[in-house]
Amino acid sequence: MEEERKSVVDRIFEWLDERVGIYGHTISRAPKFAFRLDYWLGSFVLASFVLAVVTGALLALYYVPTDPYASTTYLISKVPLGALLFSIHTWAAYAMIFFLILHMTRNFIVGAYRRPREVMWIVGVILAGLALTEAYLGYSLPYNVISWTATTVGLNLFSYMPFGLDKLIKLMTTVPTNLPGLTPGVDPLVDRFFIFHWIVGGLIMLFILIHLSIFEKHGGVAPPPSKEPAPELLEAHKDKLLNDPEWQLQPYTRTFGMILMTFFLVFGSVILIASLFPYNIAVTPNGVKYTMLPYSPALAAQIPPVPDWYFLFIYFFYKSVPPTYASIIFLLWILVTLLFPFIDEYVFRHKASHPVMRPSAIGLGTGFIITFIVNSIWAYETPGRDIGPIGVEVDGVIFLLSYFGIWALLRRLQHSSTSSNISGITPKFGKLVSFKTLYMEPKLVRLSVAVFLGLVAISIVNAVEIFLSLQAALLIAFQFQLGALIGTELLLLALITWFITFGGRR
């Protein structure tokens, strides 16, 4: 096989490796077929988390948990770039949960949880639970009427947890009301939630490191889904790694370039969205204002409690059946998700990773995805109202139809298909997000670089003018315009990174 021509960047990295040893210790080389965006959804999750941590640390400098609403409104309306940071932090948290759902769904579909990646899946499920807990805690911190009402209702619902979990939750959320330094009318639990917010963030960082460590232990990405039984390891396909061009291991610079590209893409997208659609923030001729009202018991009594979008699925069960039963359903759902790799292997007895060869797993997963969407919309459209047992009855019908319908369809495909047309579902390199016609065009590369440099120059000129004027009011007034510029620049930088990493290579 002809050796691929090495780029200048490749040679620089190899020179460094000979002297400091940067390869083969933390990041595995990826095969050619893996350079598609769906293989890098984990990097999207990590980038969102990093952006949320950085902006959260900056917001914490001005946040006062003993007077949370006042400090939030001060941060947004008075602190230079405060409103932009608040919006970026919120959208980054949403992006992390969204990409986490996509990442887990994709890995479920392709069977990337199978032997020997069972523990990696369990760690990922724990990470998802920690991310939802972090979002729940962060949602409460502004102490507006919507967020705190939903928070207290959630605590009341979780008090029905069986097996002593209700006592643990009560122990962690019971705070003396006579502590010194408390602002009258502010729940002291906010201060504890603020501390928990940092603790859970640290746990997320720890489990991400564990998750990545296991990922590298297994040699990086899982092979494409196959009809034949085989471990979910690249090393189990040594013949393809040696002879198939699509399995050829790529230079480390491509891996680093892909990581940089995904980070720039996430940073740029989140910052641009946060600038164009400020979260609960209004830009008026009189300044920047927080649009949410402060929490008060009287006002809360007039507003139906609605949790954030990622908790609507759970909220649905508490609206459908008595809280004790809803808690049991919730815990069973967590248990099944945690143990699903073993359910797939020992209960369903699926032998291969291809979706067609896993009809029971795919049927169950399809039912869950459909009910997640239906239940979330249903709960959102019925704020503050009980749904009744019709909710879980509809869920049961969806699950049965999905399971038996998908199971029958996939079983038929098993018998009517040959190994050649269902041996893998991974398209060839570049098919999913094909930039081949783009990055081979020098004019487009030069145009992207020119636009990027032009926007950078505009940003620098604007920033210099603002800082030289020493007027914080300008930073407040034009922060979202500046954020939109930065977001656009980062998106262009992601495109340029793609050009540099993959340009001219086939």
XYZ file of C-alpha atoms in Angstrom, residues 48-49 52-54 56-57 89-90 92-94 96-97 100 126-142 151 192-205 308 310-311:
50
model
C -19.732 22.158 25.539
C -18.661 21.184 29.060
C -19.821 25.913 30.400
C -17.070 25.547 33.024
C -15.090 28.583 31.817
C -19.526 29.507 34.876
C -16.296 30.322 36.706
C -23.201 29.587 29.928
C -26.865 28.626 29.637
C -23.478 25.729 26.547
C -25.240 23.697 29.251
C -28.133 23.023 26.871
C -23.924 19.591 26.438
C -27.176 17.804 27.275
C -24.992 13.903 25.207
C -23.519 8.030 35.204
C -22.139 11.046 33.346
C -25.571 11.672 31.834
C -27.148 11.533 35.313
C -24.548 13.945 36.679
C -25.121 16.306 33.742
C -28.870 16.349 34.405
C -28.228 16.938 38.113
C -25.857 19.792 37.266
C -28.454 21.318 34.960
C -31.131 20.998 37.651
C -28.928 22.779 40.192
C -27.873 25.494 37.755
C -31.456 26.111 36.626
C -32.379 27.038 40.197
C -29.559 29.502 40.872
C -31.003 32.694 39.249
C -37.011 23.350 41.599
C -26.269 24.817 49.240
C -27.300 24.314 45.616
C -24.525 26.694 44.556
C -21.973 24.539 46.410
C -23.486 21.346 44.988
C -23.268 22.906 41.519
C -19.472 23.031 41.846
C -19.198 19.605 43.480
C -21.216 17.923 40.730
C -19.182 19.806 38.122
C -16.030 18.311 39.650
C -17.583 14.841 39.560
C -18.438 15.334 35.885
C -14.808 16.205 35.186
C -36.690 22.707 31.712
C -34.681 17.862 29.511
C -36.821 17.043 32.575
